[in-house]
Tab-separated table of C-alpha atoms and ligand atoms in Angstrom:
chain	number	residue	atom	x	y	z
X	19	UNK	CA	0.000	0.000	0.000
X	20	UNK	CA	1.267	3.563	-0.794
X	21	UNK	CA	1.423	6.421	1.151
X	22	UNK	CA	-1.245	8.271	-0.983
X	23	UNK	CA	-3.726	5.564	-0.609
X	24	UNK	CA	-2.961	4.747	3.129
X	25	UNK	CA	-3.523	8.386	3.757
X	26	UNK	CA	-6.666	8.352	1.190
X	27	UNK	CA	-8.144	4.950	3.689
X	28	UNK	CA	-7.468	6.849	7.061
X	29	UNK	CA	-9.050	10.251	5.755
X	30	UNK	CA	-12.278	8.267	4.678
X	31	UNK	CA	-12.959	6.479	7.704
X	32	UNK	CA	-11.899	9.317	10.091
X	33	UNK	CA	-14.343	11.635	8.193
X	34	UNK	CA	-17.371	9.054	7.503
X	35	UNK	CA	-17.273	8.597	11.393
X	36	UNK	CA	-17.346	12.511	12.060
X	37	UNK	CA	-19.431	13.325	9.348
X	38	UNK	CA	-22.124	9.970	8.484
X	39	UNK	CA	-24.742	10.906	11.158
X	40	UNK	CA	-24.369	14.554	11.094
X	41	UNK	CA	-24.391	14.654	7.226
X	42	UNK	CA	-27.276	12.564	6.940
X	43	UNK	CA	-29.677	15.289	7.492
X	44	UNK	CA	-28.072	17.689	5.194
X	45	UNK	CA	-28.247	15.127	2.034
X	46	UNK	CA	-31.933	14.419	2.996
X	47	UNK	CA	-32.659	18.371	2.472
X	48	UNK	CA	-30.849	18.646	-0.775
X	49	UNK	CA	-32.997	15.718	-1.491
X	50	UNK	CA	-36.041	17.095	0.056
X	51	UNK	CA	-35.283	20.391	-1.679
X	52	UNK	CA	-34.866	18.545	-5.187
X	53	UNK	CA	-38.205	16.666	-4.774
X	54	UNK	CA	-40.033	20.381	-4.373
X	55	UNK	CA	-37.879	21.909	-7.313
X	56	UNK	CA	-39.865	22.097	-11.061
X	57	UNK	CA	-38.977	19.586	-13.875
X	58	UNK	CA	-36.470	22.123	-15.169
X	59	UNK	CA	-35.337	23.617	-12.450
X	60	UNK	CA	-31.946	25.055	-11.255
X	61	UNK	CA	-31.070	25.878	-7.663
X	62	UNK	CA	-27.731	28.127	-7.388
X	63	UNK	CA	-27.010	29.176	-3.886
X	64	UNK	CA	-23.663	31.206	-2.943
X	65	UNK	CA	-22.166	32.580	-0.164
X	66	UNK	CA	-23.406	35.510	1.324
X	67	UNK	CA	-22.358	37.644	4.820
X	68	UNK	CA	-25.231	37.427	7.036
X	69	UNK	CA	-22.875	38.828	10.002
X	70	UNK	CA	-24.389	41.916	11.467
X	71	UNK	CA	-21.451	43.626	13.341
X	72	UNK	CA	-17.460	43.875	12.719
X	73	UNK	CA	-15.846	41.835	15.742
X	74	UNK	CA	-18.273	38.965	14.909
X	75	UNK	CA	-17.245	36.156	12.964
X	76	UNK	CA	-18.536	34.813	9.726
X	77	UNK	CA	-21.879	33.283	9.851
X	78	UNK	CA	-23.302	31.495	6.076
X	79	UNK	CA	-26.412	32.512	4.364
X	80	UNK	CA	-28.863	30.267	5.849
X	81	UNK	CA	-30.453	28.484	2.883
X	82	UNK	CA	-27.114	27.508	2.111
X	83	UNK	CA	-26.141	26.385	5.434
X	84	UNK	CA	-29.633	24.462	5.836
X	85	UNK	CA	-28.604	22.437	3.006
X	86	UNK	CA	-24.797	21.754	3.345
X	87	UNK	CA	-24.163	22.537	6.939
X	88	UNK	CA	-21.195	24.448	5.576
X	89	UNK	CA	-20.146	27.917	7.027
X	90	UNK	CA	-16.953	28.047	4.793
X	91	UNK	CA	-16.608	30.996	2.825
X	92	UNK	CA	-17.089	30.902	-1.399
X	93	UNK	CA	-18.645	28.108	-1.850
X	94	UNK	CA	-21.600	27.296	-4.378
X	95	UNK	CA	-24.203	24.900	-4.390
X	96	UNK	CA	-25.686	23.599	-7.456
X	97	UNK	CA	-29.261	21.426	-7.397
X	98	UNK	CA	-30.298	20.248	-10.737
X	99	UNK	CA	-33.450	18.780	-10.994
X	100	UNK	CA	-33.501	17.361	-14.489
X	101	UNK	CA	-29.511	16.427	-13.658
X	102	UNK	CA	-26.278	17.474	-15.415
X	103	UNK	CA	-25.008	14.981	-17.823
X	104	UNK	CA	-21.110	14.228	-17.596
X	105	UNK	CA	-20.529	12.229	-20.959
X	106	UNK	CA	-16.627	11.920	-19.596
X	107	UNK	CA	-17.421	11.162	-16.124
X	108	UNK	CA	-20.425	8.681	-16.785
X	109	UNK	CA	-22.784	10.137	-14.414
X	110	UNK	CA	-25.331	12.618	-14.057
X	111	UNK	CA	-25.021	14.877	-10.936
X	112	UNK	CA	-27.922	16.782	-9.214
X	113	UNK	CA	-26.024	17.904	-6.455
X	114	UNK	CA	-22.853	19.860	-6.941
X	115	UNK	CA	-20.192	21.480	-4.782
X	116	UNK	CA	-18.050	24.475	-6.060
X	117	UNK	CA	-15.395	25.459	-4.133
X	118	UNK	CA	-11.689	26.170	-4.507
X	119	UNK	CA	-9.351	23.645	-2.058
X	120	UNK	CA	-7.542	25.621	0.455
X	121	UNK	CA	-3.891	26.822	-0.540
X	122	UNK	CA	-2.541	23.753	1.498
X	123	UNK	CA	-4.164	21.088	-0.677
X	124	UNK	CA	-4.065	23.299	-3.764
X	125	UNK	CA	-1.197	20.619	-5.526
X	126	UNK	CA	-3.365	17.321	-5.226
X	127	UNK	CA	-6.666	19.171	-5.812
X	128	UNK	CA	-8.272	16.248	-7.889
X	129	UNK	CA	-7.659	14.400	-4.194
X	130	UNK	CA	-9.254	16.827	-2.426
X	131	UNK	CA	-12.272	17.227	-4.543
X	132	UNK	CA	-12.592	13.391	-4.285
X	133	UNK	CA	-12.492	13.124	-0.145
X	134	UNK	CA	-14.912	16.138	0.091
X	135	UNK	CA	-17.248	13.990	-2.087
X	136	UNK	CA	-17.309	10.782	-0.587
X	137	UNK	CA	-17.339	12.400	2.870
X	138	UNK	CA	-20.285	15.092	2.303
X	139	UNK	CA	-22.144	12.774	-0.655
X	140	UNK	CA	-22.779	15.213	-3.443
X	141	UNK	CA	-23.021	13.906	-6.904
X	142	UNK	CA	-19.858	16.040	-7.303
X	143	UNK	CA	-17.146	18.495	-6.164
X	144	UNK	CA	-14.904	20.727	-8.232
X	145	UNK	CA	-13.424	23.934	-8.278
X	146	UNK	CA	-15.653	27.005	-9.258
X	147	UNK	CA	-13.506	27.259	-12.565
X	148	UNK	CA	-15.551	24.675	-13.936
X	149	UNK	CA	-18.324	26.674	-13.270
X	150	UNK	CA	-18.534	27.774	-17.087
X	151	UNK	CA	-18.106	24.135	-17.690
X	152	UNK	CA	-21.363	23.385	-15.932
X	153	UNK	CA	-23.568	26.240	-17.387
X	154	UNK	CA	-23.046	25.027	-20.886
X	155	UNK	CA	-24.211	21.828	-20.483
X	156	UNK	CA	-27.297	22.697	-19.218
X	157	UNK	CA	-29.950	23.878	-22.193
X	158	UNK	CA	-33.416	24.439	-20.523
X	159	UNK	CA	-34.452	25.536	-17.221
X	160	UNK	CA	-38.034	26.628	-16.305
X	161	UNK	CA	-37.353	27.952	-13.020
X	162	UNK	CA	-33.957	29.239	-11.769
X	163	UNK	CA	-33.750	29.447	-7.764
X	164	UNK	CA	-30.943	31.862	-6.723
X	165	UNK	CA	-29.844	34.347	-4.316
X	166	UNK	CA	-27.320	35.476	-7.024
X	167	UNK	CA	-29.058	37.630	-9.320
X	168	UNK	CA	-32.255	39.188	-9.845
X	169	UNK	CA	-33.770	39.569	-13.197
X	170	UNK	CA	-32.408	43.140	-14.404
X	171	UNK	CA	-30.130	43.604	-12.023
X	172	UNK	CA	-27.684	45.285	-13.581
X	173	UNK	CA	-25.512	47.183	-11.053
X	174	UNK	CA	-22.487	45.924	-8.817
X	175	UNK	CA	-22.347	42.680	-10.697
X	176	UNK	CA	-19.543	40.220	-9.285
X	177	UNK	CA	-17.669	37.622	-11.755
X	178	UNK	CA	-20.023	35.524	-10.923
X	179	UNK	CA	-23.198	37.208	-11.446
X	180	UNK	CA	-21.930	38.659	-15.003
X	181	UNK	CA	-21.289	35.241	-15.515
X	182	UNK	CA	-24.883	33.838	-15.044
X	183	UNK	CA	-26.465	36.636	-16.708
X	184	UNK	CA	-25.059	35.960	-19.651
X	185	UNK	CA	-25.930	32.191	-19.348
X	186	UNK	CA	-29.516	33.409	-18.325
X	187	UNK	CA	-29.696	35.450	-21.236
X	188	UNK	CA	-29.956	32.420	-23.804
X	189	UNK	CA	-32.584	30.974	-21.760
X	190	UNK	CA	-35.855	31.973	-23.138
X	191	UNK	CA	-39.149	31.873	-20.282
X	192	UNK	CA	-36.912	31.100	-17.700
X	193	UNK	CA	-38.581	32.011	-14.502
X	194	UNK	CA	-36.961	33.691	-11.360
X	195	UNK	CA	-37.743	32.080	-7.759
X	196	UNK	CA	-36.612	32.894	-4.137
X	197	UNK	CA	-34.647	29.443	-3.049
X	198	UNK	CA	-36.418	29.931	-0.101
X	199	UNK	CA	-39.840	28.612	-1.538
X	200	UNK	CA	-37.886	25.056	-1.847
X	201	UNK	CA	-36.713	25.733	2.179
X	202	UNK	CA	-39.251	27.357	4.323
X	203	UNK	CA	-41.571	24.469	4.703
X	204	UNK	CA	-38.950	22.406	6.330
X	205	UNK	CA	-37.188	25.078	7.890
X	206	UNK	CA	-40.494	26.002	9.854
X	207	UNK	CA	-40.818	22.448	11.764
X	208	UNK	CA	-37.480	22.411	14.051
X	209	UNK	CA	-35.903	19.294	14.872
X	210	UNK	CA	-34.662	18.326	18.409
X	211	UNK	CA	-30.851	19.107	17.121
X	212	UNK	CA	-32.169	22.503	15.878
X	213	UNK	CA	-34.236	22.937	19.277
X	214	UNK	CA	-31.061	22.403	21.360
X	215	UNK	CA	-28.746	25.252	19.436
X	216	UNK	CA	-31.995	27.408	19.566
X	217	UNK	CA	-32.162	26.763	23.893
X	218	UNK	CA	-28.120	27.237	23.865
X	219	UNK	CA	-28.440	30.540	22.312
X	220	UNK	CA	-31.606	31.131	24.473
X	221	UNK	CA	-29.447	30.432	27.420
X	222	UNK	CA	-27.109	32.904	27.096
X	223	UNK	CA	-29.357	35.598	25.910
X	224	UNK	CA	-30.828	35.176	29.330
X	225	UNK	CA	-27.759	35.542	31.034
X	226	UNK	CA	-26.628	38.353	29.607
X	227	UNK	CA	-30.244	40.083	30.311
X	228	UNK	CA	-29.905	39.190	34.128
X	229	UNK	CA	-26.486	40.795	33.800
X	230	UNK	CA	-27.941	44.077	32.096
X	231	UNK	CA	-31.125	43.839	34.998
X	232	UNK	CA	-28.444	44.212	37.149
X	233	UNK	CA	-26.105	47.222	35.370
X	234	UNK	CA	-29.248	48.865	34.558
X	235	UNK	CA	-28.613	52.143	36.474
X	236	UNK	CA	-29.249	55.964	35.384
X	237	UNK	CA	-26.259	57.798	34.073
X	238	UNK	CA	-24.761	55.687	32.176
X	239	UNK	CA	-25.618	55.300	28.244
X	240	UNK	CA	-27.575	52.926	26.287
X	241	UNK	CA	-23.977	51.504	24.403
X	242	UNK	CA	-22.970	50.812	27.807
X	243	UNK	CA	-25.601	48.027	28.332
X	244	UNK	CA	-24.950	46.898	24.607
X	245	UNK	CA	-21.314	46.423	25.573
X	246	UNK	CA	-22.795	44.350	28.659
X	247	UNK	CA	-24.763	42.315	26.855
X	248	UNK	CA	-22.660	41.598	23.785
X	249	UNK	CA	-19.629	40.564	26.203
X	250	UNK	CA	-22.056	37.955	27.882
X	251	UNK	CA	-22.394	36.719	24.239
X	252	UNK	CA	-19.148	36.695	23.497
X	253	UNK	CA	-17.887	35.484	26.952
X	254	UNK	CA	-20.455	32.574	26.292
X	255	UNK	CA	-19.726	31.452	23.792
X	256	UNK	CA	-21.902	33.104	20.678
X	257	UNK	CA	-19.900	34.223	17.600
X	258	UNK	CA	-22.649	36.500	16.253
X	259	UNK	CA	-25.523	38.406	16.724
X	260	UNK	CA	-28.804	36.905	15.588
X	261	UNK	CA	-30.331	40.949	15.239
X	262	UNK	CA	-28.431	44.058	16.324
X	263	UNK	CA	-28.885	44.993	20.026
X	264	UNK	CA	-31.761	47.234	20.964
X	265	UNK	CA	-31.404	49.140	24.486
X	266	UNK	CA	-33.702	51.825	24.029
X	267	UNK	CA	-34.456	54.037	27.084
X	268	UNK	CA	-36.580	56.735	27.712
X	269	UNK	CA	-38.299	57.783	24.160
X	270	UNK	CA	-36.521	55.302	22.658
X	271	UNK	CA	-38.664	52.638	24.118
X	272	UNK	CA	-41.253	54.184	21.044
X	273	UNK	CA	-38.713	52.931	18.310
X	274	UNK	CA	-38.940	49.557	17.214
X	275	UNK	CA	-35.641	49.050	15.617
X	276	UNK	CA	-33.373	51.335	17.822
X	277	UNK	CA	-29.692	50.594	17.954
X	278	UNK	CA	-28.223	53.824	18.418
X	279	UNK	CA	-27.570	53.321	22.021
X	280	UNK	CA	-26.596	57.167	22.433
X	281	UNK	CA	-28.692	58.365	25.005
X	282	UNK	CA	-27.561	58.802	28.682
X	283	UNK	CA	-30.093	56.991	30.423
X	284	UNK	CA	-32.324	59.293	32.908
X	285	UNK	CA	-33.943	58.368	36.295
X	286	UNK	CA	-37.716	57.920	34.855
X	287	UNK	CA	-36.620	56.472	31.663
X	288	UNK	CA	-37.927	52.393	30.889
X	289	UNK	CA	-35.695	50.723	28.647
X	290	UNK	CA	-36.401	47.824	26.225
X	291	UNK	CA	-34.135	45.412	25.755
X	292	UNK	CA	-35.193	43.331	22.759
X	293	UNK	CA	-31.466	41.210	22.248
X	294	UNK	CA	-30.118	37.627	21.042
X	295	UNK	CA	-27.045	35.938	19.718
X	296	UNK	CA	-26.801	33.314	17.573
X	297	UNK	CA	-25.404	29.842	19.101
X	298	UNK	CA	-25.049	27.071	16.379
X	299	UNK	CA	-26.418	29.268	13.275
X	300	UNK	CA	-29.218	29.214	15.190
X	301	UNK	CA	-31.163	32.712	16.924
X	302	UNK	CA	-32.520	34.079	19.877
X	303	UNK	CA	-34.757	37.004	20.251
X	304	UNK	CA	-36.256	38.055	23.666
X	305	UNK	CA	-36.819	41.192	25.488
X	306	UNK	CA	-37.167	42.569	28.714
X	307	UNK	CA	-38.518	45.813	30.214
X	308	UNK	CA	-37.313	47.527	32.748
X	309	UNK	CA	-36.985	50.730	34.552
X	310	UNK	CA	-33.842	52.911	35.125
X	311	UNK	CA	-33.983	53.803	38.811
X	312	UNK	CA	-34.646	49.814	39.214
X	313	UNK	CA	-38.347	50.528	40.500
X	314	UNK	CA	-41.004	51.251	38.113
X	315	UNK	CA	-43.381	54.021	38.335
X	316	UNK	CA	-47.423	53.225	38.748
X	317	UNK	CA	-48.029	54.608	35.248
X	318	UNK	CA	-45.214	52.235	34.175
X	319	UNK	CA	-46.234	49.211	36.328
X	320	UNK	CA	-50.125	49.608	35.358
X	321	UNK	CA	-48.996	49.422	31.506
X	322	UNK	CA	-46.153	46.888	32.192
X	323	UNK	CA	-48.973	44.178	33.795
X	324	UNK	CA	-51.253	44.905	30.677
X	325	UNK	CA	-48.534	43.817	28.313
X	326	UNK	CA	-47.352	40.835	30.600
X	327	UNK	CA	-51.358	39.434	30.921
X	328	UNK	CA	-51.317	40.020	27.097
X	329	UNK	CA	-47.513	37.594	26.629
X	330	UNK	CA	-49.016	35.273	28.949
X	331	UNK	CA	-52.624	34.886	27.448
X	332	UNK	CA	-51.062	34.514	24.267
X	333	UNK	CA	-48.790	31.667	25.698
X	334	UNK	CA	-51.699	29.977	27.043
X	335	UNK	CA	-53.529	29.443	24.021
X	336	UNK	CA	-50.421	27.901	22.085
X	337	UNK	CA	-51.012	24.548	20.547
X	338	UNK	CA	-51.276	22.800	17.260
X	339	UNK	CA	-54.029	24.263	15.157
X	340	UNK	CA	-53.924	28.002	16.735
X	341	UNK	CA	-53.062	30.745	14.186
X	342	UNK	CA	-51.139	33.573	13.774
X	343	UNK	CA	-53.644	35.986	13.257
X	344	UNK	CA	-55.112	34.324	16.531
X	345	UNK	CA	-52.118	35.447	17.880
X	346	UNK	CA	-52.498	38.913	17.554
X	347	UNK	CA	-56.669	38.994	18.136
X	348	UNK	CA	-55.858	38.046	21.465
X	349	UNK	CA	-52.952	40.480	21.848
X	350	UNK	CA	-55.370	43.014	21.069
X	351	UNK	CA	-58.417	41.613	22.735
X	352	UNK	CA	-55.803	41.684	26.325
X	353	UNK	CA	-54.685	45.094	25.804
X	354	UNK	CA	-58.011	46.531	23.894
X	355	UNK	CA	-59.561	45.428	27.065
X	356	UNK	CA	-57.812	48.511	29.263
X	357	UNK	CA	-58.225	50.751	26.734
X	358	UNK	CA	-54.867	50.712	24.890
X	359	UNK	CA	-55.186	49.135	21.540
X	360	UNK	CA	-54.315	52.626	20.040
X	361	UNK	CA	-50.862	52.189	21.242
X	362	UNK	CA	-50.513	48.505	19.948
X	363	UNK	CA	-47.868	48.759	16.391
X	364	UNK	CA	-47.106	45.611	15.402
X	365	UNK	CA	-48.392	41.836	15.835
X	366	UNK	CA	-47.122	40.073	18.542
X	367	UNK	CA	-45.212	36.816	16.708
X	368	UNK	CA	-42.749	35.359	14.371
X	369	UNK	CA	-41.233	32.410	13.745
X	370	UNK	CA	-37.967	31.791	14.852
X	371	UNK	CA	-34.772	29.805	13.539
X	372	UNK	CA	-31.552	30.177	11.729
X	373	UNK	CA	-32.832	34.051	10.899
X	374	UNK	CA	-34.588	35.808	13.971
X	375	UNK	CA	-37.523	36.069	11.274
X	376	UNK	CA	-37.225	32.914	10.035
X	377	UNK	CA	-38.808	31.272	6.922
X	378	UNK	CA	-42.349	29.613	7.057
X	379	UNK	CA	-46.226	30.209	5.848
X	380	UNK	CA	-48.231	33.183	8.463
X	381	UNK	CA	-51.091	31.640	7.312
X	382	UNK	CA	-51.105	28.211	8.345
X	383	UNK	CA	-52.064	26.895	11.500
X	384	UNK	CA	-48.845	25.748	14.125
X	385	UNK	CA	-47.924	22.536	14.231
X	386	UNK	CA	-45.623	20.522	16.355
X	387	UNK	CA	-42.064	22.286	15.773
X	388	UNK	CA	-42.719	25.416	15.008
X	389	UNK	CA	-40.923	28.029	17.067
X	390	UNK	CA	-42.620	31.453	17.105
X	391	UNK	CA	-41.717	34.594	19.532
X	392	UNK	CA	-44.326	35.830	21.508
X	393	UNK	CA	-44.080	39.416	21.618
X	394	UNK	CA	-46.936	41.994	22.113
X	395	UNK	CA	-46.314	45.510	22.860
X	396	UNK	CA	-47.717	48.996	24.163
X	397	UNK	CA	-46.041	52.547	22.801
X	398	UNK	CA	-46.959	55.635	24.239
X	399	UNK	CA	-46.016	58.683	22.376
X	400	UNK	CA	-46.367	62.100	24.009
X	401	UNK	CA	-50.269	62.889	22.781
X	402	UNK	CA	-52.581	65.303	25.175
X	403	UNK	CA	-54.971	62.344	25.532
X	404	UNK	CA	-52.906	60.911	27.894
X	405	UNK	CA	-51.429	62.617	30.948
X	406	UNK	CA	-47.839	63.040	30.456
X	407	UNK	CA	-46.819	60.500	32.970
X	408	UNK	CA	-47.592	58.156	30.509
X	409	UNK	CA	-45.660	59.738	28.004
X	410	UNK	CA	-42.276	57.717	26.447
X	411	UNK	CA	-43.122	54.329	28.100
X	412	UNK	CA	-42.864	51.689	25.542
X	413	UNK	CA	-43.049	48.321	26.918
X	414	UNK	CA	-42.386	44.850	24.950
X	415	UNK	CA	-42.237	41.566	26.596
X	416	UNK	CA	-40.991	38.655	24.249
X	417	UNK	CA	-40.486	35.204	24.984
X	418	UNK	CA	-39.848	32.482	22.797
X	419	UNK	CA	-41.946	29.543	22.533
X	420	UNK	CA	-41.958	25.864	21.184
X	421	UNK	CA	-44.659	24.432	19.837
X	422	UNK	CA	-45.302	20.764	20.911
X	423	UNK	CA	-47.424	17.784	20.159
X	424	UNK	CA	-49.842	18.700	23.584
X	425	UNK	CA	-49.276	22.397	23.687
X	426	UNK	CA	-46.241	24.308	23.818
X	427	UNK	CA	-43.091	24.839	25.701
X	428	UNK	CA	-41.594	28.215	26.832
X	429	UNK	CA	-37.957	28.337	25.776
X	430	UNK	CA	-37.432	31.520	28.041
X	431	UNK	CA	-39.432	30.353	30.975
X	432	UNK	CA	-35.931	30.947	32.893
X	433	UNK	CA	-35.881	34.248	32.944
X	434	UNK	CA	-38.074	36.537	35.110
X	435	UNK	CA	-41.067	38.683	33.960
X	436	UNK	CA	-42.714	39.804	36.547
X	437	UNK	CA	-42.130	43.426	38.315
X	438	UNK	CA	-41.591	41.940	41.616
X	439	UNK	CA	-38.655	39.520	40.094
X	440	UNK	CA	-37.281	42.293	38.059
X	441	UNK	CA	-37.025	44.233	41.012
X	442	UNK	CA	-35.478	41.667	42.459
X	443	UNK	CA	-32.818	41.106	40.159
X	444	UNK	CA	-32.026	44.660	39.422
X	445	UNK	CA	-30.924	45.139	43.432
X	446	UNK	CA	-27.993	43.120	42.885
X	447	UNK	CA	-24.354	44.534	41.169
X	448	UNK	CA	-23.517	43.806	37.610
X	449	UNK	CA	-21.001	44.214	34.974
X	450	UNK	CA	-22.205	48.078	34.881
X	451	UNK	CA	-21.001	48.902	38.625
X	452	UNK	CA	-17.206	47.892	37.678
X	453	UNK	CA	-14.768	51.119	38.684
X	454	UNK	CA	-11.604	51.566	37.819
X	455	UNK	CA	-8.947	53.167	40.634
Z	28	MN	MN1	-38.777	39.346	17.882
């Protein structure tokens, strides 16, 4: 036995071990993905950044990741439904890998391309050179799935993209689909690997919101909680952000997507703290209210309770069959109830997954699987209807739920909600009180 071959033997059984079980899944969803393609169609996925934040590391685009469990950078996926013909190879390949072999392993390439293969199971591997190669010996496609190009794009165009524009433009009818629409439906029923990266991530997004209950203090600015909370992630474990951090005190509370974090937080202000990292690929998204001085005021508390009955009547009702919509009527039944529907802005759910608004139908019912946030809301702009103690609280209160064969099960159930608890919690010293001599 030679060396090459020896080394060929060890590599294969070292990777089938590490990889069978684990790759299993991934070659089911190409094939799943296939199945749900049209007669003619082609599926060409690339790399994209999804990372949210410099300091973070590099997290895949998540269709592409859901069906390669690859976060390397460059690479292509290629799923042919009708199947590329290799005349010389004597084969015809529906699932392809492009990728160039790391500098290392750039002189026995051919060997490379061949372990990656047999180890991950596509139909093939090459280099994206042969990318050209590929294009021409395809001659009809119906439906091309890509998040590469958009019909008329023409702007910014990579190699790549000029590259299958040109192809694209020879194809007559050829129509232009979101790969998503071959994803969501199995990306929207979780499975218990999925559940456990999604309650790792979960976990330390709660720890690093008991650590900003606790350096919640007036005086300090909203970036200093950010810096708080991201170092729990960090610290943790979590190599990127699944949204960008939201501490929004005072006004700020009104704005939905806040992330300046510029304001030096004031006595009366509440904050909301809508934050979650990303553990596995996988997100978290839950927030907290809470108020600055560490005690919240009776205009505060009274619309704090109304949002918390709201979260947890919504909770209540979770189980196989309820809707969406359903969701929100009885967000807005809760709240409409004390008068405050007027101050309601947005429904009070999404699902949840590899993107903190992750793929899946709003229309049909939940089923077993699902994950969905539970988030309803009250936002009180200054308005003379109201007297002006009521003026700049916004208050959000989102947990993230499970749903399960009987019911549902609350992913966040660990960390405190009610004002007494928060209370509680905020007494203690955090990261915030450090001083330095
Ligand atoms: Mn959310």
């Amino acid at each position: 036995m030679n060396k090459r071959t020896y080394i060929i033997i060890i590599f294969t059984i070292f990777s089938s071990l590490l990889f069978s079980q684990e790759n299993n899944v991934f070659i089911q969803r190409r094939q799943q993905a296939l199945e749900k393609m049209s007669p003619q169609g082609l599926t060409l996925l690339q790399t994209t950044h999804k990372g949210y934040r410099f300091g973070f590391m590099f997290q895949q685009n998540s269709n592409l990741y859901y069906l390669t469990g690859m976060n390397d950078e460059g690479i292509i996926l290629i799923l042919s439904k009708p199947g590329i013909d290799f005349p010389d190879k004597n084969q015809v390949a529906h699932s392809l890998l492009l990728l160039d072999p790391p500098p290392e392993k750039a002189s026995e390439k051919n060997l490379f391309f061949q372990l990656m293969q047999d180890s991950l199971k596509f139909d093939l591997v090459c280099g994206k050179r042969e990318l050209r190669k590929l294009l021409k010996s395809i001659s009809q496609i119906d439906v091309f799935y890509t998040n590469v190009i958009k019909k008329n794009q023409e702007e910014g165009k990579t190699i790549l993209e000029k590259k299958l524009i040109k192809f694209i433009e020879k194809i007559p009818d050829v129509k232009f689909v979101s790969p998503t629409k071959l994803t969501a439906s199995i990306r929207r029923i979780k499975t218990e690997q999925e559940i456990s990266s999604m309650q790792k991530a979960i976990d330390i997004t709660m720890i690093a919101h008991r650590e900003a209950f606790k350096s919640m203090q007036p005086g300090i600015y909203e970036y200093q909680i950010e810096a708080v909370v991201e170092y729990i992630f960090k610290f943790f474990g979590s190599q990127q952000l699944a949204f960008e951090t939201i501490i929004g005190a005072g006004p700020n509370s009104l704005d939905l997507h806040y992330n300046k974090g510029t304001r030096l937080i004031q006595p009366g202000d509440i904050i909301v703290m809508d934050i979650g990292c990303e553990y596995a690929h996988y997100c978290a998204d839950i927030t907290r209210t809470i108020p600055a001085s560490g005690n919240f005021s009776p205009q505060q508390k009274e619309i704090y309770n109304i949002v918390l009955e709201a979260n947890q009547e919504i909770i209540k009702n979770l189980r196989p069959g309820f809707t969406l919509a359903q969701m929100d009527s009885v967000q807005r039944a809760v709240i409409g109830k004390y008068g405050y529907e007027k101050y309601v802005r947005h429904g009070p759910t999404h699902y949840l997954g590899l993107d903190v608004h992750d793929v899946g139908d709003w229309k049909k019912p939940l089923e077993s699987g699902c994950v969905v946030t539970v988030e309803p809301g009250i936002y009180i702009q200054p308005n003379p209807e109201i007297a002006n103690e009521y003026w700049n609280i916004g208050v959000r209160i989102e947990d993230d739920v499970l749903i399960t064969s009987d019911g549902y099960r609350v992913l966040t159930d660990a960390l405190p909600k009610t004002i007494e608890k928060i209370e509680e919690i905020m007494k203690l010293d955090g990261l915030g009180n450090l001083k330095f001599d």
